[in-house]
PDB file of C-alpha atoms in Angstrom:
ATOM      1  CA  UNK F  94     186.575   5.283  12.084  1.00  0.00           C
ATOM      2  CA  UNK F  95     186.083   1.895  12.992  1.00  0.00           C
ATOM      3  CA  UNK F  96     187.507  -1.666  12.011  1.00  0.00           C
ATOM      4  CA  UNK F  97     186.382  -4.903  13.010  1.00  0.00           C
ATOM      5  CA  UNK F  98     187.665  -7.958  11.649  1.00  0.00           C
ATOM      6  CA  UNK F  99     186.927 -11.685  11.629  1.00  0.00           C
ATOM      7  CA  UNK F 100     187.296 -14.831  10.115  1.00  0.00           C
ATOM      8  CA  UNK F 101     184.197 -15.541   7.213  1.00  0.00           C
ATOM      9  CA  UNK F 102     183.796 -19.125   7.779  1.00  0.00           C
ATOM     10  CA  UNK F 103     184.488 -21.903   9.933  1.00  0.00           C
ATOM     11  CA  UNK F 104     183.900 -25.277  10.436  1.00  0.00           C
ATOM     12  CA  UNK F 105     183.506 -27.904  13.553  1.00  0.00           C
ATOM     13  CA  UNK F 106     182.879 -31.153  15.119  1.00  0.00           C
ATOM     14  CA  UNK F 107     179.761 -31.773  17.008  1.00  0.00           C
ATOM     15  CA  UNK F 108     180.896 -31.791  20.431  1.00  0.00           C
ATOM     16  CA  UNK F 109     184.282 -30.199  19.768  1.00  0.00           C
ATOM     17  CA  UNK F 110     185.258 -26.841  21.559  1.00  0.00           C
ATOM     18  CA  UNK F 111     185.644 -23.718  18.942  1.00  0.00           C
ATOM     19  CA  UNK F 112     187.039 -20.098  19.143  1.00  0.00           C
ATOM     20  CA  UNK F 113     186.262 -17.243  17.186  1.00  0.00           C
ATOM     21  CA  UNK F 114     188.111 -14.027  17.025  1.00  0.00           C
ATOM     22  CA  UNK F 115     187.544 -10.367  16.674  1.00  0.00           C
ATOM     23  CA  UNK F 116     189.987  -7.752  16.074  1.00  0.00           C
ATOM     24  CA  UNK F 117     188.782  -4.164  16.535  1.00  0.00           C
ATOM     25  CA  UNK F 118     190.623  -0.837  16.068  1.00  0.00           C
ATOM     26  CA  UNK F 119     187.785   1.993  16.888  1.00  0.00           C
ATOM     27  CA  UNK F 120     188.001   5.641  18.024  1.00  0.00           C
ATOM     28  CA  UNK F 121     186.478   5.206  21.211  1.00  0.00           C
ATOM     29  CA  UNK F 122     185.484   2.300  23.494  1.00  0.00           C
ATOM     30  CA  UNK F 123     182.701   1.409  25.521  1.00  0.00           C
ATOM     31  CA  UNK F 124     181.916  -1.903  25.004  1.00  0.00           C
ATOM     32  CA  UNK F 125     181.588  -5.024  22.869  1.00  0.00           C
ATOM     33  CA  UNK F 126     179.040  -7.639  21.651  1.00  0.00           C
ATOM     34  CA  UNK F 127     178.715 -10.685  20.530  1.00  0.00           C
ATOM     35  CA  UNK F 128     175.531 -11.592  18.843  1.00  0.00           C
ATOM     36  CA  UNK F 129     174.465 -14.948  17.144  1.00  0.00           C
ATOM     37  CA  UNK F 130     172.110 -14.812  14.349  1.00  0.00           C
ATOM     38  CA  UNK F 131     170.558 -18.009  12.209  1.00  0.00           C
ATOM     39  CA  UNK F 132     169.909 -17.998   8.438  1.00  0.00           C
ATOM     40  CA  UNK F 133     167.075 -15.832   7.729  1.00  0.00           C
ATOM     41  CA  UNK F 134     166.214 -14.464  11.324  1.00  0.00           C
ATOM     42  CA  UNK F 135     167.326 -11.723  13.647  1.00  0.00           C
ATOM     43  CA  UNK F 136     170.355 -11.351  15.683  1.00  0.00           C
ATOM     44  CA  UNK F 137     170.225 -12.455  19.651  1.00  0.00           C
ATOM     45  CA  UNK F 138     172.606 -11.449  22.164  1.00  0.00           C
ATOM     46  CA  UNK F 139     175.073 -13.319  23.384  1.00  0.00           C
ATOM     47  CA  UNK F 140     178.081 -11.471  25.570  1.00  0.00           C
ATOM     48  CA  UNK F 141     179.190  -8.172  26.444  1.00  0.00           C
ATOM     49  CA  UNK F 142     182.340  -7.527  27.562  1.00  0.00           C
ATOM     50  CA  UNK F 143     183.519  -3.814  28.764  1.00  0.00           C
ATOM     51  CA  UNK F 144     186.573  -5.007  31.411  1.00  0.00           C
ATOM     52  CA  UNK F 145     189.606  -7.276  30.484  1.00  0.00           C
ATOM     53  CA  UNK F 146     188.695 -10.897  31.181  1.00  0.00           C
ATOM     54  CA  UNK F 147     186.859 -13.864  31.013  1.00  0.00           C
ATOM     55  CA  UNK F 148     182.664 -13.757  30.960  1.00  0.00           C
ATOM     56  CA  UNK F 149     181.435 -17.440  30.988  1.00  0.00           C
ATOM     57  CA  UNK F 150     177.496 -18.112  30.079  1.00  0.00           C
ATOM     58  CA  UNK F 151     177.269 -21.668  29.594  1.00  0.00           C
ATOM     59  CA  UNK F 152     178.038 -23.652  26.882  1.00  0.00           C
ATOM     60  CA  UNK F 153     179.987 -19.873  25.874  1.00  0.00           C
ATOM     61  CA  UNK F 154     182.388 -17.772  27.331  1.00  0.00           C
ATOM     62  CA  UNK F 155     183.817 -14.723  25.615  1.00  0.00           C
ATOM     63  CA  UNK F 156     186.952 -12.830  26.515  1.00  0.00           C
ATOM     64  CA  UNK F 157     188.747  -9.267  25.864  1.00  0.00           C
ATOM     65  CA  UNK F 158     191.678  -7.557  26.019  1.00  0.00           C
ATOM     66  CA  UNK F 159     191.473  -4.024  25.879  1.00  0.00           C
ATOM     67  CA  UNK F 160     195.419  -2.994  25.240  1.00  0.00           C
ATOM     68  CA  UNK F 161     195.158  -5.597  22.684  1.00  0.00           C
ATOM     69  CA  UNK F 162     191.691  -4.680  20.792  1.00  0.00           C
ATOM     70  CA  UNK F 163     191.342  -8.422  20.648  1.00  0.00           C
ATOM     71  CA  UNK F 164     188.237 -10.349  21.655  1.00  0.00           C
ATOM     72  CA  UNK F 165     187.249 -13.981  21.605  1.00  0.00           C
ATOM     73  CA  UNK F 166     183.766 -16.241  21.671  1.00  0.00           C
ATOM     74  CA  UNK F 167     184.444 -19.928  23.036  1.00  0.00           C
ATOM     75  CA  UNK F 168     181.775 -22.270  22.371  1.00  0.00           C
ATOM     76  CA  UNK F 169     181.977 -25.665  23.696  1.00  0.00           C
ATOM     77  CA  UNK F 170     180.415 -29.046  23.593  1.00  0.00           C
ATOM     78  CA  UNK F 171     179.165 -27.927  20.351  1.00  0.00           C
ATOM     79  CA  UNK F 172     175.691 -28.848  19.011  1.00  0.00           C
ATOM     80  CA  UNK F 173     174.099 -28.825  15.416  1.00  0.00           C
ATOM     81  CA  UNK F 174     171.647 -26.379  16.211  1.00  0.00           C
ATOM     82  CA  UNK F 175     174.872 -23.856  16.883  1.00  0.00           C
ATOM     83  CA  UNK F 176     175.616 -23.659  12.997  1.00  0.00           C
ATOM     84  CA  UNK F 177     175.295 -19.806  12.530  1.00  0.00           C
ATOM     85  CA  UNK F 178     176.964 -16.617  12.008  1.00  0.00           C
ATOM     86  CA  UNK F 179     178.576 -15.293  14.827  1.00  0.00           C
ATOM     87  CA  UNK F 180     178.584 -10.986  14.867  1.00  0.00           C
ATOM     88  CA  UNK F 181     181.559  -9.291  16.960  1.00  0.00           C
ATOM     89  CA  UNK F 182     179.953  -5.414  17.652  1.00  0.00           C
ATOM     90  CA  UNK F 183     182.306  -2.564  19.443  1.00  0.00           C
ATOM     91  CA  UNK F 184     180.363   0.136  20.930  1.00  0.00           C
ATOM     92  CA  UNK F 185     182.821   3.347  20.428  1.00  0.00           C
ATOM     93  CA  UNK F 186     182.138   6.761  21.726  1.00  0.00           C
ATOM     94  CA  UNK F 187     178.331   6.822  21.375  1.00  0.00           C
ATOM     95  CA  UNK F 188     175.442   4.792  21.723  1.00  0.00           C
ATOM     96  CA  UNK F 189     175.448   2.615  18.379  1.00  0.00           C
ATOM     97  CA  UNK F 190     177.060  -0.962  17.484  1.00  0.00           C
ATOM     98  CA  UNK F 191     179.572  -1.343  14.858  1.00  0.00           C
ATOM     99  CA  UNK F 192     179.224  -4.679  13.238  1.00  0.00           C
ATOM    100  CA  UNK F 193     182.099  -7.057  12.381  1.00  0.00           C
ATOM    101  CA  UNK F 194     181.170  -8.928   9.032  1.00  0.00           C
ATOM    102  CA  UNK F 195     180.398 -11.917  11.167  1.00  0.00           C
ATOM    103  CA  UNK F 196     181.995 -15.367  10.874  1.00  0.00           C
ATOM    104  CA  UNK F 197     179.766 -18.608   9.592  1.00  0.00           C
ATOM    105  CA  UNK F 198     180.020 -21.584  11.498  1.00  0.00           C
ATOM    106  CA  UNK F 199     179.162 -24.866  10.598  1.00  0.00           C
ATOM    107  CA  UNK F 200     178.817 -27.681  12.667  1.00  0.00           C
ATOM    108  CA  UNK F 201     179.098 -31.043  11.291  1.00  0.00           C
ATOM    109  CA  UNK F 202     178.234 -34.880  12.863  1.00  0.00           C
TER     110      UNK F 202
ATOM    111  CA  UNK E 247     155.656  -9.573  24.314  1.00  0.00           C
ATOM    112  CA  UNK E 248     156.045  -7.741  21.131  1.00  0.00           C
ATOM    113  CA  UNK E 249     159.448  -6.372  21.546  1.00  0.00           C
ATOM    114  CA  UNK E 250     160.186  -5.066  18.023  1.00  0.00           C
ATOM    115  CA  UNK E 251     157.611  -4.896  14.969  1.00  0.00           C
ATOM    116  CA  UNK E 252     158.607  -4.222  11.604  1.00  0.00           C
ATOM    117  CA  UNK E 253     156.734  -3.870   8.481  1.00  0.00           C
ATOM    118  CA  UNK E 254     156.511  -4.911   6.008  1.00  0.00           C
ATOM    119  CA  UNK E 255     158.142  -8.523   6.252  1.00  0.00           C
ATOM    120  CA  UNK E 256     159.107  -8.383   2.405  1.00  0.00           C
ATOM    121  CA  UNK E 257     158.414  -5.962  -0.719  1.00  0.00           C
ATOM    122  CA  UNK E 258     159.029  -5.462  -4.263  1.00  0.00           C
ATOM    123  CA  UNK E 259     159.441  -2.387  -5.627  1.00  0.00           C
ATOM    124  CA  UNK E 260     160.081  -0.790  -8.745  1.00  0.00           C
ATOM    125  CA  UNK E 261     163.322   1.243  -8.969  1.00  0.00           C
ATOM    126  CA  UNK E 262     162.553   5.502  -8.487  1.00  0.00           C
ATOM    127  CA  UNK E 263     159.217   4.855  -6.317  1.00  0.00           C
ATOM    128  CA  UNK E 264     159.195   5.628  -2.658  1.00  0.00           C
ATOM    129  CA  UNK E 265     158.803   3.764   0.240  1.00  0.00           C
ATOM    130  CA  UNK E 266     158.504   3.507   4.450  1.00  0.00           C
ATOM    131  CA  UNK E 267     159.291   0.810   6.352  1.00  0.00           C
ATOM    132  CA  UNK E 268     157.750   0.889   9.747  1.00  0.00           C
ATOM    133  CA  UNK E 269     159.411  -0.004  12.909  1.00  0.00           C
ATOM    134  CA  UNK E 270     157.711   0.081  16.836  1.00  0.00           C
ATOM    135  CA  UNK E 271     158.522  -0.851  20.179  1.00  0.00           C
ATOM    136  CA  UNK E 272     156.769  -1.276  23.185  1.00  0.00           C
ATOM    137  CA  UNK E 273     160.278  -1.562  25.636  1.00  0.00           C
ATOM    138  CA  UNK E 274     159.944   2.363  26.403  1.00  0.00           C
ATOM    139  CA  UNK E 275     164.062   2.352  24.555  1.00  0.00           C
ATOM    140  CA  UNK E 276     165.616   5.423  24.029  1.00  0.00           C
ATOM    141  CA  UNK E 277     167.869   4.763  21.101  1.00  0.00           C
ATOM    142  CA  UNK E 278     166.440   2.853  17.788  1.00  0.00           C
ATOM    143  CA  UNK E 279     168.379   2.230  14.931  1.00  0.00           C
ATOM    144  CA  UNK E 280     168.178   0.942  11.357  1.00  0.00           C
ATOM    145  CA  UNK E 281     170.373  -1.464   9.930  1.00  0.00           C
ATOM    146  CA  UNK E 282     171.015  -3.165   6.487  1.00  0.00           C
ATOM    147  CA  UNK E 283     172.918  -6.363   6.200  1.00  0.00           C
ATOM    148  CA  UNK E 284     174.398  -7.278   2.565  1.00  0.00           C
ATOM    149  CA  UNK E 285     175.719 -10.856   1.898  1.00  0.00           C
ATOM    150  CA  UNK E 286     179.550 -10.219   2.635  1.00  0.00           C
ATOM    151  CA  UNK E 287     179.392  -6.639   3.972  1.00  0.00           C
ATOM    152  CA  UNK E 288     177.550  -7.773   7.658  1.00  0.00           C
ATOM    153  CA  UNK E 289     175.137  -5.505   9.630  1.00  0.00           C
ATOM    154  CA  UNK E 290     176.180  -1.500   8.284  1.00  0.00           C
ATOM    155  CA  UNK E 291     173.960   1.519   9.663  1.00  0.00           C
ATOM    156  CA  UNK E 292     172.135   3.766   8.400  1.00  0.00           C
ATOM    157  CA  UNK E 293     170.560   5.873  10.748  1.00  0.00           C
ATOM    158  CA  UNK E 294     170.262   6.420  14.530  1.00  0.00           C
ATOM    159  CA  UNK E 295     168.081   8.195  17.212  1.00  0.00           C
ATOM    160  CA  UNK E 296     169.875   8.572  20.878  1.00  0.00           C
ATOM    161  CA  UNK E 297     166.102  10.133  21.783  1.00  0.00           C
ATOM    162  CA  UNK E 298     162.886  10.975  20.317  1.00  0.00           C
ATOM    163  CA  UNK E 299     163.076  14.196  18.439  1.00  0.00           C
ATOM    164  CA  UNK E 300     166.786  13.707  17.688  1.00  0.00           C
ATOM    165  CA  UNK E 301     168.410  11.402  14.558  1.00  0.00           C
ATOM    166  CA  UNK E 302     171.862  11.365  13.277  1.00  0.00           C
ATOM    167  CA  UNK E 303     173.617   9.759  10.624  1.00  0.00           C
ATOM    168  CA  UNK E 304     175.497   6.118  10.220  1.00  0.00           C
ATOM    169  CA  UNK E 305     177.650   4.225   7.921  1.00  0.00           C
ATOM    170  CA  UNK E 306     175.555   4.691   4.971  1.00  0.00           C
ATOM    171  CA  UNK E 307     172.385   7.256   5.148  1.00  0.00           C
ATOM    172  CA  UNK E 308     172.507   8.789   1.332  1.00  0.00           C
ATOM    173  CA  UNK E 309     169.039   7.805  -0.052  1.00  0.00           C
ATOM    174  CA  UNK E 310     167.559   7.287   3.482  1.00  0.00           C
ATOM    175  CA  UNK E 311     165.532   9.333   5.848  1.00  0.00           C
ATOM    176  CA  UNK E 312     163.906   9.181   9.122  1.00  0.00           C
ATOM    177  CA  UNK E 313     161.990  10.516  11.931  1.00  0.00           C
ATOM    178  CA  UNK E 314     161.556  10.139  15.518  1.00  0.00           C
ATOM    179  CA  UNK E 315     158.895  12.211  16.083  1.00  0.00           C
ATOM    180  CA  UNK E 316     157.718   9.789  19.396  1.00  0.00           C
ATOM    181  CA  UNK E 317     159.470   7.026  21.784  1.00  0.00           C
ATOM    182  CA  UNK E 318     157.963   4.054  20.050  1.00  0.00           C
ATOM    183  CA  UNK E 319     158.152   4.507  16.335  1.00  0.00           C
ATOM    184  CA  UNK E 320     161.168   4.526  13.724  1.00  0.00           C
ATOM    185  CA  UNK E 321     160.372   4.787  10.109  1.00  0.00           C
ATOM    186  CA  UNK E 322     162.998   4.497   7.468  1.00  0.00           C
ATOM    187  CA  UNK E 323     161.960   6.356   4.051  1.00  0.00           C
ATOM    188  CA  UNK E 324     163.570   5.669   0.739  1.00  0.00           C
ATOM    189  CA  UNK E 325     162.519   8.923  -1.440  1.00  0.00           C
ATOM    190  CA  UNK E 326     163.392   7.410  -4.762  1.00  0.00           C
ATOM    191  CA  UNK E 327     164.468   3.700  -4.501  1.00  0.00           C
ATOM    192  CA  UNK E 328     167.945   2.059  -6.516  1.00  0.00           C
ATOM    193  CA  UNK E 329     168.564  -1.483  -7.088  1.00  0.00           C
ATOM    194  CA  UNK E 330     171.262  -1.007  -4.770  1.00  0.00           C
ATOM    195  CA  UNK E 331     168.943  -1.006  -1.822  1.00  0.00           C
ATOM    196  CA  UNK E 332     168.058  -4.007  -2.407  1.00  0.00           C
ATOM    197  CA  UNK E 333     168.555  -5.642   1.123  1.00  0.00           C
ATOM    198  CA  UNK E 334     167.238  -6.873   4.674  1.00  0.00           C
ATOM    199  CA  UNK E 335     166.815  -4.016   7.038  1.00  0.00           C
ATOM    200  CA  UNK E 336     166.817  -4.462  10.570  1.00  0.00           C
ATOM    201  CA  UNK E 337     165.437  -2.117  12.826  1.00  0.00           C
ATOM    202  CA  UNK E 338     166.573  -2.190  16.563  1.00  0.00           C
ATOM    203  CA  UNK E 339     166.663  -0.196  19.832  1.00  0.00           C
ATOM    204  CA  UNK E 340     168.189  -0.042  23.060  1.00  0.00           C
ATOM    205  CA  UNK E 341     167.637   1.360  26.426  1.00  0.00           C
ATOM    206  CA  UNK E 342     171.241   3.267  26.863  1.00  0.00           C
ATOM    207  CA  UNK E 343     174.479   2.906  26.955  1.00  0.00           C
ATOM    208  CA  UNK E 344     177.550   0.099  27.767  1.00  0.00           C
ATOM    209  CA  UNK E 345     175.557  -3.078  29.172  1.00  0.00           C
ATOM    210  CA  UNK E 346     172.539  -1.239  28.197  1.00  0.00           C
ATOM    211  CA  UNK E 347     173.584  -1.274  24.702  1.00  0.00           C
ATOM    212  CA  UNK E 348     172.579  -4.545  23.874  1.00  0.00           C
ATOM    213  CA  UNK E 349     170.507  -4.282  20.857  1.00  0.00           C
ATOM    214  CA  UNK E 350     167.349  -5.922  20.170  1.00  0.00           C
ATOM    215  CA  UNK E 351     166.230  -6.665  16.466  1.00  0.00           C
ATOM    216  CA  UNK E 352     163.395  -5.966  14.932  1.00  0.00           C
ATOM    217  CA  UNK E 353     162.549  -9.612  12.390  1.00  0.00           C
ATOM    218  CA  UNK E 354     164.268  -7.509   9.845  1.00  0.00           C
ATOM    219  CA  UNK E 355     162.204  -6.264   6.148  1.00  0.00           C
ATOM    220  CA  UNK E 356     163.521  -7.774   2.775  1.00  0.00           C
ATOM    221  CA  UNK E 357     163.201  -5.300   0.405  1.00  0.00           C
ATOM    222  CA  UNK E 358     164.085  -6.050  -3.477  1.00  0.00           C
ATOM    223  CA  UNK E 359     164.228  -3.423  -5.822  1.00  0.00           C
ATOM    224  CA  UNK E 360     164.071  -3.697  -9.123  1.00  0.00           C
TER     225      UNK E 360
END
């Protein structure tokens, strides 16, 4: 089975740096996701991390540590239009995502 | 570039009536996938299809069926629809596996039964 938790809510600053975390404990592991998706449309990707480390893209960087089954997504110099929910997704031993509940951000003047 | 198509974009239906929602791609993917996402219970699925010809089960596949009977096309059947399917489904596919696993989403269906 899998188990992928993160926080339900958060809130920031415009132009403030925040971090959002993702716990996973799955069967297998080959991979994991973050996705952003806005109020009432689809989810986009953002990251995928497979080795322990840093990726940076941007304004976002997201990080993972395998032995730990711990993941982060850093946003920074935040923006208004980055108010969304944020999805953490672990790919275990096949070919399929398993979705965290995602975490709502709000980003406020 | 049409990526994902799903249809329809929204539907009422009455509770014990059937129903398809459609799903094609034009991205030649191997895997496709449906999806529903419930306020407080995130993206859960339902069914998958590594390949054409070949479906397994997800998360939560009682009252759902599909078929994969070519590359491009997905449908999701509900033989005899409950109130609790009331939800958005997404529909997505991907070309393979690790990097290759990113997803891409259909717009999603909102479905409200009642």
């Amino acid at each position: 089975g899998q188990n992928i938790d993160q926080p339900t809510e958060m809130t920031a600053t415009e132009g403030a740096i925040v971090q959002i975390n993702c716990t996973y404990q799955t069967s297998g592991f080959n991979g994991l996701f973050w996705y952003q998706q806005h109020a009432g449309e689809a989810p986009t990707f953002l990251s995928y991390n497979v080795l322990d480390g840093l990726e940076e893209k941007g304004r976002f960087s997201s990080f993972l540590s395998r032995s730990k089954g711990y993941s982060y997504l850093l946003l920074k110099e935040l923006q208004m239009k980055d108010s969304a929910s944020y999805l953490c997704a672990v790919i275990d031993s096949g070919y399929a995502l398993n979705f965290g509940k995602g975490t709502s951000l709000l980003v406020t003047p | 570039t049409a990526g994902i198509t799903q249809a329809p974009t929204s539907q009422i239906l009455a509770a014990g009536r059937s129903m398809t929602l459609r799903c094609t791609q034009d991205m030649r993917h191997n895997a496709m996938y449906w999806y529903r996402q419930d306020l407080g219970l995130g993206l859960r699925l339902i069914h998958y299809s590594n390949t054409a010809g070949t479906t397994g089960k997800g998360e939560v596949p009682d009252g759902y069926s599909v078929s994969r009977a070519n590359t491009d096309d997905f449908p999701l059947t509900l033989a005899s629809a409950v109130p609790s399917q009331t939800s958005v489904y997404f529909c997505a596919s991907s070309s393979g596996t690790g990097e290759s696993g990113e997803l891409f989403f259909g717009e999603g269906s909102r479905l409200t039964v009642l």
